[in-house]
Coordinates of C-alpha atoms in Angstrom, one line a residue:
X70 CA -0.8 15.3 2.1
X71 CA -0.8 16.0 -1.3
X72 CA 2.4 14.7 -2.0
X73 CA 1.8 10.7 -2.4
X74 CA 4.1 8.7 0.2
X75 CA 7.8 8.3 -0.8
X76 CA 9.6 4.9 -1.1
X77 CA 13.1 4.0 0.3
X78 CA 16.0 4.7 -2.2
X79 CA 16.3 0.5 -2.8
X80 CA 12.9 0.6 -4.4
X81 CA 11.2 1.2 -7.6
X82 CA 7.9 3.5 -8.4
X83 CA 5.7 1.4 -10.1
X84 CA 2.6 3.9 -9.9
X85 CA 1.2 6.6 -7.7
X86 CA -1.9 8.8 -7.3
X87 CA -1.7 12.3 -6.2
X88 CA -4.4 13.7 -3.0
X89 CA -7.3 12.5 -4.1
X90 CA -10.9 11.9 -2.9
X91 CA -13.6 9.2 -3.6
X92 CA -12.6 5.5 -4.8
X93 CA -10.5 4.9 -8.0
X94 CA -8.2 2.3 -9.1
X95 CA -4.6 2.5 -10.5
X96 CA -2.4 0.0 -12.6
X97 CA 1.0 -1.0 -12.3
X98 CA 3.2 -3.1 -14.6
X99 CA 4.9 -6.5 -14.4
X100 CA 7.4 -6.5 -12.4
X101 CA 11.4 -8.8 -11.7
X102 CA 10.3 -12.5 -10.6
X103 CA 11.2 -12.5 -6.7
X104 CA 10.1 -8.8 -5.8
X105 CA 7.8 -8.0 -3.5
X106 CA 5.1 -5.3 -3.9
X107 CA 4.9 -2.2 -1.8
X108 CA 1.9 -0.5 -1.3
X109 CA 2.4 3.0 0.4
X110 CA -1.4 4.7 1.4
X111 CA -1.4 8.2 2.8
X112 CA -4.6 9.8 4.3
X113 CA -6.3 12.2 6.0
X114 CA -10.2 12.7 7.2
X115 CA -12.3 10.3 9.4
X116 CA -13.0 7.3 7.6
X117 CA -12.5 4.1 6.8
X118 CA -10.4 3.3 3.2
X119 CA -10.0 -0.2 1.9
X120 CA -7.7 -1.3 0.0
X121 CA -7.3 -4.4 -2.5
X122 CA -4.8 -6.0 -4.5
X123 CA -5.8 -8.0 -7.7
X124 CA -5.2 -10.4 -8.9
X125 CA -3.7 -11.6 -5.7
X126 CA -6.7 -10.6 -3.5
X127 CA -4.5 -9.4 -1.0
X128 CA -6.3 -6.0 0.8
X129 CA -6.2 -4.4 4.1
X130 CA -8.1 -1.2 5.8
X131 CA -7.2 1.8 6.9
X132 CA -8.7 4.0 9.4
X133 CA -8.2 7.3 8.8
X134 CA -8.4 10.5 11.5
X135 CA -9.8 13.7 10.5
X136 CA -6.9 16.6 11.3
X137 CA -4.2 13.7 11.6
X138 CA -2.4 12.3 8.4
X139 CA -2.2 8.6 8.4
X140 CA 0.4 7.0 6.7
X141 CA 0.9 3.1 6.3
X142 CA 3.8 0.9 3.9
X143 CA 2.7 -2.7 3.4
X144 CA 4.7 -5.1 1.4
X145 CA 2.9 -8.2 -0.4
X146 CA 5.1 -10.8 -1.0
X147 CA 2.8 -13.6 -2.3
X148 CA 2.8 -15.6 -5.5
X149 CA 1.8 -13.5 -8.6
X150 CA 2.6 -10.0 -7.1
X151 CA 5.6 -9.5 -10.1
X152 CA 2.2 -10.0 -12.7
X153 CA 1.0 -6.4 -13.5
X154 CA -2.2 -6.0 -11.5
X155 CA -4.3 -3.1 -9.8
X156 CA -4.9 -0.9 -6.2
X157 CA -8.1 -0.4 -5.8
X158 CA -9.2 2.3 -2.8
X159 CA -12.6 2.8 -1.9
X160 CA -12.9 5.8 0.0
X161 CA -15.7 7.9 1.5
X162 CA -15.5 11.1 -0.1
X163 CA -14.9 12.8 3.6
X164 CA -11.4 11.3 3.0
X165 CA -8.6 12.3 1.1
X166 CA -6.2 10.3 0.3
X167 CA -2.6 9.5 -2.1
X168 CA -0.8 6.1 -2.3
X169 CA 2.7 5.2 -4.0
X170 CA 3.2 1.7 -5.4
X171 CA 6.4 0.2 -6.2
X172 CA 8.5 -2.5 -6.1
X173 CA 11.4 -4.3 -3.8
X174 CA 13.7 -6.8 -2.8
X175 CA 11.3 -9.0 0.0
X176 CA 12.1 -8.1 4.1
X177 CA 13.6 -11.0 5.6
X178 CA 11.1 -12.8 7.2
X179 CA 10.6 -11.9 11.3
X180 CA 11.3 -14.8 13.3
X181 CA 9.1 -16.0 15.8
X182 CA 8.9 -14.6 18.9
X183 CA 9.4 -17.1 21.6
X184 CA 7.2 -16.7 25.1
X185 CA 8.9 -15.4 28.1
X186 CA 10.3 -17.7 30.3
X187 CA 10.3 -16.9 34.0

């Protein structure tokens, strides 16, 4: 838990926060035009964490288990995520928490999935 979440070897760190507890906010720098943003949140204790993306207002919960660590990876991929920016966590202090941001090539794009036809 202590150890923030790791990225995959074709990424780049672009900030990280050791276990910590509470709310708090963390930079990162500009990044390559065309990479997406990964966002890696690790945590543990019952609770909800939000988290939020600026300037692109992107953000998403995470509900958290006490005696379980939670782990989640979500990549942004919108307009204005290579602009340096900040993670925001707000975090009940019953929750601890570490997060790993970087930076990547974009996943392809899933396609959609078609009904079932019977």
């Amino acid at each position: 838990m202590a150890q923030p979440p790791e990225l995959d070897k074709t990424e780049t760190l672009a900030a990280s926060q050791r276990e910590t507890q509470g709310s708090r906010s963390i930079e990162f720098d500009k990044g390559k035009q065309g990479d997406a943003l990964i966002v890696a949140v690790r945590c543990q204790g019952k609770g909800t964490i939000k988290v939020t993306v600026k300037p692109v207002n992107v953000g998403f919960p995470l509900e958290c288990v006490d005696g379980e660590v939670m782990t989640t990876y979500n990549q942004v991929g919108v307009k204005g995520v290579e602009n340096k920016g900040t993670v925001s966590v707000q975090a009940p202090s019953a929750v601890r928490w570490s997060m790993t941001v970087g930076r990547g090539e974009a996943a392809a794009p899933e396609p959609p999935q078609s009904p079932d036809v019977q």
